[in-house]
Amino acid sequence: MFDSLSDRLSGVFDRLTKQGALSDDDVKTALREVRTALLEADVSLSVARDFVKSVQDKATGQAVTKSVTPGQQVVKIVHDELVATLQGDSDPGKLKIDNPPAPILMVGLQGSGKTTTTAKLAKRLKDREGKRVLMASLDTNRPAAMEQLAILGTQIGVDTLPIIKGETPVQIAKRAKTQAAMGGYDVYMLDTAGRLHIDAELIQQAAEVRDVANPRETLLVVDGLTGQDAVNVATEFDDKIGVTGVVLTRMDGDGRGGAALSMRKVTGKPIRFVGLGEKMDAIETFEAERIAGRILG
Ligand code: GDP
């Protein structure tokens, strides 16, 4: 589907004379290819531009090693810079859940995979760390979403807060907190409402819930197949709600995962997990190397 960056660059450098060091022109030509590759991988335009600039500074004047071609050398510089940028947290999979019951707030747009991710993480905490988890859906506009979480809970053996019709998200959050404390849960997860687009009401609601719950972690769930839009979503949620990490879903798809780079650059927040399918075990701790390789193609 795409030419890999390595292929593109060897093509470029085949046409250039090999000199003792990468010349300005070599680097410029190569970086145009890098920029195109990043855009094809769904990295947002502004992020791709900044990224290319930082690679340019590193690559210019660098001596060409005998064992590799100039093309391979630029690929390595790009790869290392990608990994350095993507790497956010030494242990991204470790959620801060001391002082039980620890609240985890899940935010994101509708359809991003928020409810699925909530259940996947709950299962992971139960299976891997032996935690008792309570999940609550705050999506009062969509009864089907509340039902969906309850169904997933039954499927994975994790309790969900009983649904009481007519409650507001804040009331549900308070009830979840009380229930988690009384029931001896280690963690309670709040699956907030999503909308197709960010609007003031969605943000306001999430902010009110945040103020009531005082979450230890606020995870923003983003569809990894979205490009430019992912940046706007992340900026908005981080500015208004404050997030402690990002979960990228649908990384099992055909996408090249450029959203990861955009997210990281724009919010500065670590990517913590990647979703790799619809099944409840299809979630992994984020690894910068893997995504870097994928973006490079
Ligand atoms: P929400 O509206 O954000 O709560 O989204 P849902 O959790 O309901 O997910 C929407 C759809 O995306 C469902 O069909 C999920 O099974 C699917 N989904 C969620 N995460 C992933 C993922 O990592 N990979 C794939 N392929 N599908 C996913």
GROMACS .gro file of C-alpha atoms and ligand atoms in nm:
model
  325
    1MET     CA    1   0.000   0.000   0.000
    2PHE     CA    2   0.277   0.245   0.097
    3ASP     CA    3   0.642   0.255   0.000
    4SER     CA    4   0.846   0.211   0.311
    5LEU     CA    5   1.063   0.502   0.410
    6SER     CA    6   1.375   0.290   0.368
    7ASP     CA    7   1.279   0.216   0.007
    8ARG     CA    8   1.207   0.578  -0.066
    9LEU     CA    9   1.533   0.694   0.077
   10SER     CA   10   1.754   0.439  -0.092
   11GLY     CA   11   1.597   0.555  -0.417
   12VAL     CA   12   1.684   0.914  -0.336
   13PHE     CA   13   2.038   0.840  -0.228
   14ASP     CA   14   2.114   0.611  -0.519
   15ARG     CA   15   2.101   0.923  -0.727
   16LEU     CA   16   2.329   1.119  -0.503
   17THR     CA   17   2.705   1.093  -0.486
   18LYS     CA   18   2.834   0.942  -0.172
   19GLN     CA   19   3.047   1.188   0.017
   20GLY     CA   20   3.222   1.189   0.352
   21ALA     CA   21   2.930   1.345   0.533
   22LEU     CA   22   2.561   1.403   0.469
   23SER     CA   23   2.545   1.732   0.282
   24ASP     CA   24   2.274   1.990   0.336
   25ASP     CA   25   2.120   1.900   0.002
   26ASP     CA   26   2.124   1.526   0.073
   27VAL     CA   27   1.951   1.588   0.403
   28LYS     CA   28   1.699   1.826   0.249
   29THR     CA   29   1.607   1.578  -0.023
   30ALA     CA   30   1.581   1.297   0.228
   31LEU     CA   31   1.369   1.499   0.465
   32ARG     CA   32   1.115   1.572   0.197
   33GLU     CA   33   1.066   1.197   0.171
   34VAL     CA   34   1.048   1.165   0.547
   35ARG     CA   35   0.780   1.433   0.562
   36THR     CA   36   0.573   1.259   0.295
   37ALA     CA   37   0.609   0.928   0.475
   38LEU     CA   38   0.493   1.083   0.803
   39LEU     CA   39   0.191   1.241   0.639
   40GLU     CA   40   0.100   0.912   0.476
   41ALA     CA   41   0.124   0.755   0.820
   42ASP     CA   42  -0.143   1.003   0.940
   43VAL     CA   43   0.090   1.224   1.139
   44SER     CA   44  -0.063   1.572   1.152
   45LEU     CA   45   0.092   1.838   0.933
   46SER     CA   46   0.227   2.064   1.206
   47VAL     CA   47   0.374   1.772   1.395
   48ALA     CA   48   0.537   1.631   1.081
   49ARG     CA   49   0.689   1.970   1.011
   50ASP     CA   50   0.836   2.009   1.360
   51PHE     CA   51   0.959   1.654   1.360
   52VAL     CA   52   1.139   1.695   1.030
   53LYS     CA   53   1.306   2.007   1.164
   54SER     CA   54   1.446   1.826   1.464
   55VAL     CA   55   1.572   1.543   1.243
   56GLN     CA   56   1.733   1.797   1.012
   57ASP     CA   57   1.935   1.941   1.298
   58LYS     CA   58   2.057   1.596   1.395
   59ALA     CA   59   2.133   1.473   1.044
   60THR     CA   60   2.314   1.767   0.888
   61GLY     CA   61   2.688   1.717   0.878
   62GLN     CA   62   2.672   1.374   1.032
   63ALA     CA   63   2.954   1.155   0.901
   64VAL     CA   64   2.837   0.873   0.676
   65THR     CA   65   2.931   0.545   0.833
   66LYS     CA   66   3.099   0.303   0.594
   67SER     CA   67   2.882   0.008   0.683
   68VAL     CA   68   2.553   0.170   0.587
   69THR     CA   69   2.423   0.367   0.293
   70PRO     CA   70   2.330   0.733   0.343
   71GLY     CA   71   1.966   0.632   0.303
   72GLN     CA   72   1.992   0.377   0.583
   73GLN     CA   73   2.167   0.631   0.795
   74VAL     CA   74   1.888   0.884   0.762
   75VAL     CA   75   1.634   0.613   0.835
   76LYS     CA   76   1.822   0.533   1.154
   77ILE     CA   77   1.828   0.897   1.261
   78VAL     CA   78   1.455   0.925   1.191
   79HIS     CA   79   1.387   0.600   1.373
   80ASP     CA   80   1.583   0.703   1.681
   81GLU     CA   81   1.414   1.041   1.688
   82LEU     CA   82   1.073   0.876   1.656
   83VAL     CA   83   1.146   0.644   1.946
   84ALA     CA   84   1.279   0.929   2.158
   85THR     CA   85   0.970   1.137   2.088
   86LEU     CA   86   0.721   0.856   2.138
   87GLN     CA   87   0.880   0.729   2.458
   88GLY     CA   88   0.694   0.892   2.742
   89ASP     CA   89   0.695   0.683   3.050
   90SER     CA   90   0.936   0.420   3.173
   91ASP     CA   91   0.646   0.198   3.274
   92PRO     CA   92   0.340   0.311   3.078
   93GLY     CA   93   0.134   0.005   3.172
   94LYS     CA   94   0.151   0.076   3.544
   95LEU     CA   95  -0.163   0.255   3.653
   96LYS     CA   96  -0.152   0.464   3.971
   97ILE     CA   97  -0.398   0.281   4.185
   98ASP     CA   98  -0.265   0.293   4.537
   99ASN     CA   99  -0.493   0.421   4.815
  100PRO     CA  100  -0.801   0.217   4.732
  101PRO     CA  101  -1.052   0.276   4.598
  102ALA     CA  102  -0.861   0.453   4.320
  103PRO     CA  103  -1.075   0.630   4.060
  104ILE     CA  104  -0.984   0.606   3.692
  105LEU     CA  105  -1.163   0.843   3.457
  106MET     CA  106  -1.207   0.737   3.096
  107VAL     CA  107  -1.269   1.013   2.843
  108GLY     CA  108  -1.289   1.035   2.465
  109LEU     CA  109  -1.520   1.071   2.171
  110GLN     CA  110  -1.806   0.834   2.101
  111GLY     CA  111  -1.688   0.540   1.894
  112SER     CA  112  -1.325   0.580   1.998
  113GLY     CA  113  -1.343   0.251   2.187
  114LYS     CA  114  -1.382   0.399   2.534
  115THR     CA  115  -1.623   0.146   2.677
  116THR     CA  116  -1.433  -0.148   2.528
  117THR     CA  117  -1.107  -0.009   2.665
  118THR     CA  118  -1.259   0.044   3.009
  119ALA     CA  119  -1.353  -0.323   3.023
  120LYS     CA  120  -1.018  -0.437   2.880
  121LEU     CA  121  -0.826  -0.242   3.143
  122ALA     CA  122  -1.055  -0.364   3.421
  123LYS     CA  123  -0.992  -0.722   3.311
  124ARG     CA  124  -0.621  -0.660   3.298
  125LEU     CA  125  -0.615  -0.517   3.650
  126LYS     CA  126  -0.814  -0.813   3.775
  127ASP     CA  127  -0.615  -1.082   3.593
  128ARG     CA  128  -0.265  -0.942   3.627
  129GLU     CA  129  -0.276  -0.759   3.956
  130GLY     CA  130  -0.559  -0.936   4.133
  131LYS     CA  131  -0.746  -0.610   4.180
  132ARG     CA  132  -1.113  -0.579   4.260
  133VAL     CA  133  -1.257  -0.340   4.008
  134LEU     CA  134  -1.594  -0.166   3.985
  135MET     CA  135  -1.698  -0.014   3.653
  136ALA     CA  136  -1.965   0.252   3.607
  137SER     CA  137  -2.109   0.399   3.289
  138LEU     CA  138  -2.189   0.769   3.304
  139ASP     CA  139  -2.337   0.784   2.955
  140THR     CA  140  -2.685   0.886   3.063
  141ASN     CA  141  -2.779   0.995   2.710
  142ARG     CA  142  -2.725   0.650   2.570
  143PRO     CA  143  -2.886   0.369   2.770
  144ALA     CA  144  -2.738   0.124   2.520
  145ALA     CA  145  -2.388   0.230   2.620
  146MET     CA  146  -2.469   0.168   2.986
  147GLU     CA  147  -2.605  -0.175   2.897
  148GLN     CA  148  -2.296  -0.247   2.690
  149LEU     CA  149  -2.067  -0.192   2.987
  150ALA     CA  150  -2.285  -0.415   3.205
  151ILE     CA  151  -2.271  -0.691   2.942
  152LEU     CA  152  -1.894  -0.664   2.913
  153GLY     CA  153  -1.867  -0.671   3.292
  154THR     CA  154  -2.058  -0.998   3.309
  155GLN     CA  155  -1.843  -1.139   3.031
  156ILE     CA  156  -1.512  -1.060   3.204
  157GLY     CA  157  -1.628  -1.116   3.562
  158VAL     CA  158  -1.597  -0.753   3.673
  159ASP     CA  159  -1.874  -0.581   3.870
  160THR     CA  160  -2.060  -0.285   3.727
  161LEU     CA  161  -2.251  -0.026   3.924
  162PRO     CA  162  -2.624  -0.103   3.898
  163ILE     CA  163  -2.798   0.132   3.657
  164ILE     CA  164  -3.049   0.371   3.815
  165LYS     CA  165  -3.254   0.562   3.560
  166GLY     CA  166  -3.271   0.941   3.588
  167GLU     CA  167  -2.938   0.998   3.763
  168THR     CA  168  -2.693   1.259   3.636
  169PRO     CA  169  -2.332   1.164   3.557
  170VAL     CA  170  -2.217   1.340   3.874
  171GLN     CA  171  -2.468   1.146   4.083
  172ILE     CA  172  -2.349   0.822   3.927
  173ALA     CA  173  -1.986   0.913   3.996
  174LYS     CA  174  -2.068   0.982   4.360
  175ARG     CA  175  -2.257   0.657   4.393
  176ALA     CA  176  -1.966   0.470   4.233
  177LYS     CA  177  -1.728   0.624   4.484
  178THR     CA  178  -1.945   0.526   4.781
  179GLN     CA  179  -2.007   0.178   4.647
  180ALA     CA  180  -1.637   0.127   4.576
  181ALA     CA  181  -1.544   0.233   4.928
  182MET     CA  182  -1.814   0.026   5.098
  183GLY     CA  183  -1.762  -0.274   4.878
  184GLY     CA  184  -1.388  -0.291   4.935
  185TYR     CA  185  -1.291  -0.232   4.572
  186ASP     CA  186  -0.935  -0.139   4.479
  187VAL     CA  187  -1.030   0.059   4.172
  188TYR     CA  188  -1.341   0.215   4.024
  189MET     CA  189  -1.353   0.312   3.660
  190LEU     CA  190  -1.579   0.586   3.532
  191ASP     CA  191  -1.672   0.550   3.166
  192THR     CA  192  -1.784   0.902   3.074
  193ALA     CA  193  -2.026   0.992   2.797
  194GLY     CA  194  -1.887   1.039   2.449
  195ARG     CA  195  -2.010   1.250   2.161
  196LEU     CA  196  -1.925   1.234   1.796
  197HIS     CA  197  -1.759   1.574   1.827
  198ILE     CA  198  -1.626   1.771   2.116
  199ASP     CA  199  -1.875   2.023   2.246
  200ALA     CA  200  -1.894   2.246   2.549
  201GLU     CA  201  -2.150   2.029   2.724
  202LEU     CA  202  -1.942   1.715   2.690
  203ILE     CA  203  -1.636   1.886   2.832
  204GLN     CA  204  -1.835   2.053   3.110
  205GLN     CA  205  -1.985   1.720   3.212
  206ALA     CA  206  -1.646   1.547   3.218
  207ALA     CA  207  -1.501   1.834   3.420
  208GLU     CA  208  -1.779   1.809   3.679
  209VAL     CA  209  -1.722   1.435   3.711
  210ARG     CA  210  -1.349   1.490   3.744
  211ASP     CA  211  -1.405   1.738   4.027
  212VAL     CA  212  -1.624   1.491   4.213
  213ALA     CA  213  -1.406   1.185   4.158
  214ASN     CA  214  -1.060   1.339   4.178
  215PRO     CA  215  -0.922   1.063   3.953
  216ARG     CA  216  -0.576   0.913   3.998
  217GLU     CA  217  -0.563   0.852   3.626
  218THR     CA  218  -0.755   1.021   3.346
  219LEU     CA  219  -0.710   0.822   3.030
  220LEU     CA  220  -0.800   0.967   2.695
  221VAL     CA  221  -0.910   0.703   2.447
  222VAL     CA  222  -0.839   0.792   2.086
  223ASP     CA  223  -0.902   0.604   1.765
  224GLY     CA  224  -0.553   0.535   1.632
  225LEU     CA  225  -0.680   0.550   1.275
  226THR     CA  226  -0.765   0.918   1.299
  227GLY     CA  227  -0.497   1.162   1.195
  228GLN     CA  228  -0.536   1.535   1.215
  229ASP     CA  229  -0.853   1.511   1.419
  230ALA     CA  230  -0.676   1.318   1.692
  231VAL     CA  231  -0.464   1.622   1.766
  232ASN     CA  232  -0.763   1.851   1.811
  233VAL     CA  233  -0.934   1.599   2.035
  234ALA     CA  234  -0.626   1.551   2.250
  235THR     CA  235  -0.559   1.922   2.283
  236GLU     CA  236  -0.914   1.997   2.385
  237PHE     CA  237  -0.944   1.717   2.641
  238ASP     CA  238  -0.604   1.785   2.789
  239ASP     CA  239  -0.658   2.159   2.819
  240LYS     CA  240  -1.002   2.132   2.971
  241ILE     CA  241  -0.994   1.808   3.168
  242GLY     CA  242  -0.626   1.724   3.204
  243VAL     CA  243  -0.524   1.374   3.104
  244THR     CA  244  -0.256   1.149   3.253
  245GLY     CA  245  -0.223   0.925   2.951
  246VAL     CA  246  -0.354   0.823   2.613
  247VAL     CA  247  -0.488   0.489   2.491
  248LEU     CA  248  -0.475   0.440   2.114
  249THR     CA  249  -0.732   0.196   1.985
  250ARG     CA  250  -0.769   0.012   1.652
  251MET     CA  251  -0.398  -0.034   1.618
  252ASP     CA  252  -0.480  -0.378   1.478
  253GLY     CA  253  -0.608  -0.204   1.164
  254ASP     CA  254  -0.433  -0.094   0.849
  255GLY     CA  255  -0.341   0.248   0.984
  256ARG     CA  256   0.021   0.340   1.023
  257GLY     CA  257  -0.023   0.478   1.371
  258GLY     CA  258   0.092   0.830   1.303
  259ALA     CA  259  -0.167   0.956   1.552
  260ALA     CA  260   0.066   0.827   1.822
  261LEU     CA  261   0.334   1.075   1.725
  262SER     CA  262   0.085   1.359   1.695
  263MET     CA  263  -0.064   1.284   2.037
  264ARG     CA  264   0.269   1.270   2.204
  265LYS     CA  265   0.407   1.585   2.045
  266VAL     CA  266   0.097   1.792   2.101
  267THR     CA  267  -0.006   1.691   2.452
  268GLY     CA  268   0.331   1.579   2.583
  269LYS     CA  269   0.133   1.307   2.761
  270PRO     CA  270   0.250   0.946   2.756
  271ILE     CA  271   0.075   0.688   2.545
  272ARG     CA  272   0.001   0.411   2.791
  273PHE     CA  273  -0.177   0.135   2.601
  274VAL     CA  274  -0.271   0.030   2.252
  275GLY     CA  275  -0.593  -0.152   2.161
  276LEU     CA  276  -0.542  -0.434   1.916
  277GLY     CA  277  -0.888  -0.571   1.850
  278GLU     CA  278  -1.237  -0.614   1.982
  279LYS     CA  279  -1.162  -0.903   2.219
  280MET     CA  280  -1.122  -0.830   2.587
  281ASP     CA  281  -0.758  -0.938   2.591
  282ALA     CA  282  -0.666  -0.730   2.286
  283ILE     CA  283  -0.478  -0.456   2.468
  284GLU     CA  284  -0.105  -0.413   2.521
  285THR     CA  285   0.128  -0.176   2.698
  286PHE     CA  286   0.255   0.089   2.459
  287GLU     CA  287   0.599   0.026   2.310
  288ALA     CA  288   0.768   0.314   2.130
  289GLU     CA  289   0.990   0.087   1.918
  290ARG     CA  290   0.696  -0.097   1.769
  291ILE     CA  291   0.506   0.213   1.672
  292ALA     CA  292   0.819   0.381   1.536
  293GLY     CA  293   0.877   0.081   1.310
  294ARG     CA  294   0.520   0.096   1.194
  295ILE     CA  295   0.526   0.467   1.115
  296LEU     CA  296   0.844   0.418   0.913
  297GLY     CA  297   0.683   0.125   0.730
  298GDP     P1  298  -1.716   0.411   2.267
  298GDP     O1  299  -1.835   0.472   2.199
  298GDP     O2  300  -1.598   0.503   2.264
  298GDP     O3  301  -1.744   0.361   2.404
  298GDP     O4  302  -1.670   0.289   2.175
  298GDP     P2  303  -1.691   0.132   2.196
  298GDP     O5  304  -1.608   0.085   2.309
  298GDP     O6  305  -1.835   0.102   2.200
  298GDP     O7  306  -1.623   0.078   2.062
  298GDP     C1  307  -1.677   0.104   1.934
  298GDP     C2  308  -1.644  -0.015   1.845
  298GDP     O8  309  -1.503  -0.024   1.827
  298GDP     C3  310  -1.686  -0.149   1.902
  298GDP     O9  311  -1.738  -0.227   1.798
  298GDP     C4  312  -1.556  -0.208   1.957
  298GDP    O10  313  -1.556  -0.349   1.956
  298GDP     C5  314  -1.456  -0.153   1.857
  298GDP     N1  315  -1.319  -0.143   1.913
  298GDP     C6  316  -1.281  -0.088   2.030
  298GDP     N2  317  -1.147  -0.096   2.045
  298GDP     C7  318  -1.099  -0.159   1.935
  298GDP     C8  319  -0.967  -0.197   1.889
  298GDP    O11  320  -0.864  -0.175   1.953
  298GDP     N3  321  -0.961  -0.261   1.768
  298GDP     C9  322  -1.072  -0.286   1.693
  298GDP     N4  323  -1.055  -0.347   1.575
  298GDP     N5  324  -1.195  -0.251   1.731
  298GDP    C10  325  -1.209  -0.189   1.851
   0.00000   0.00000   0.00000
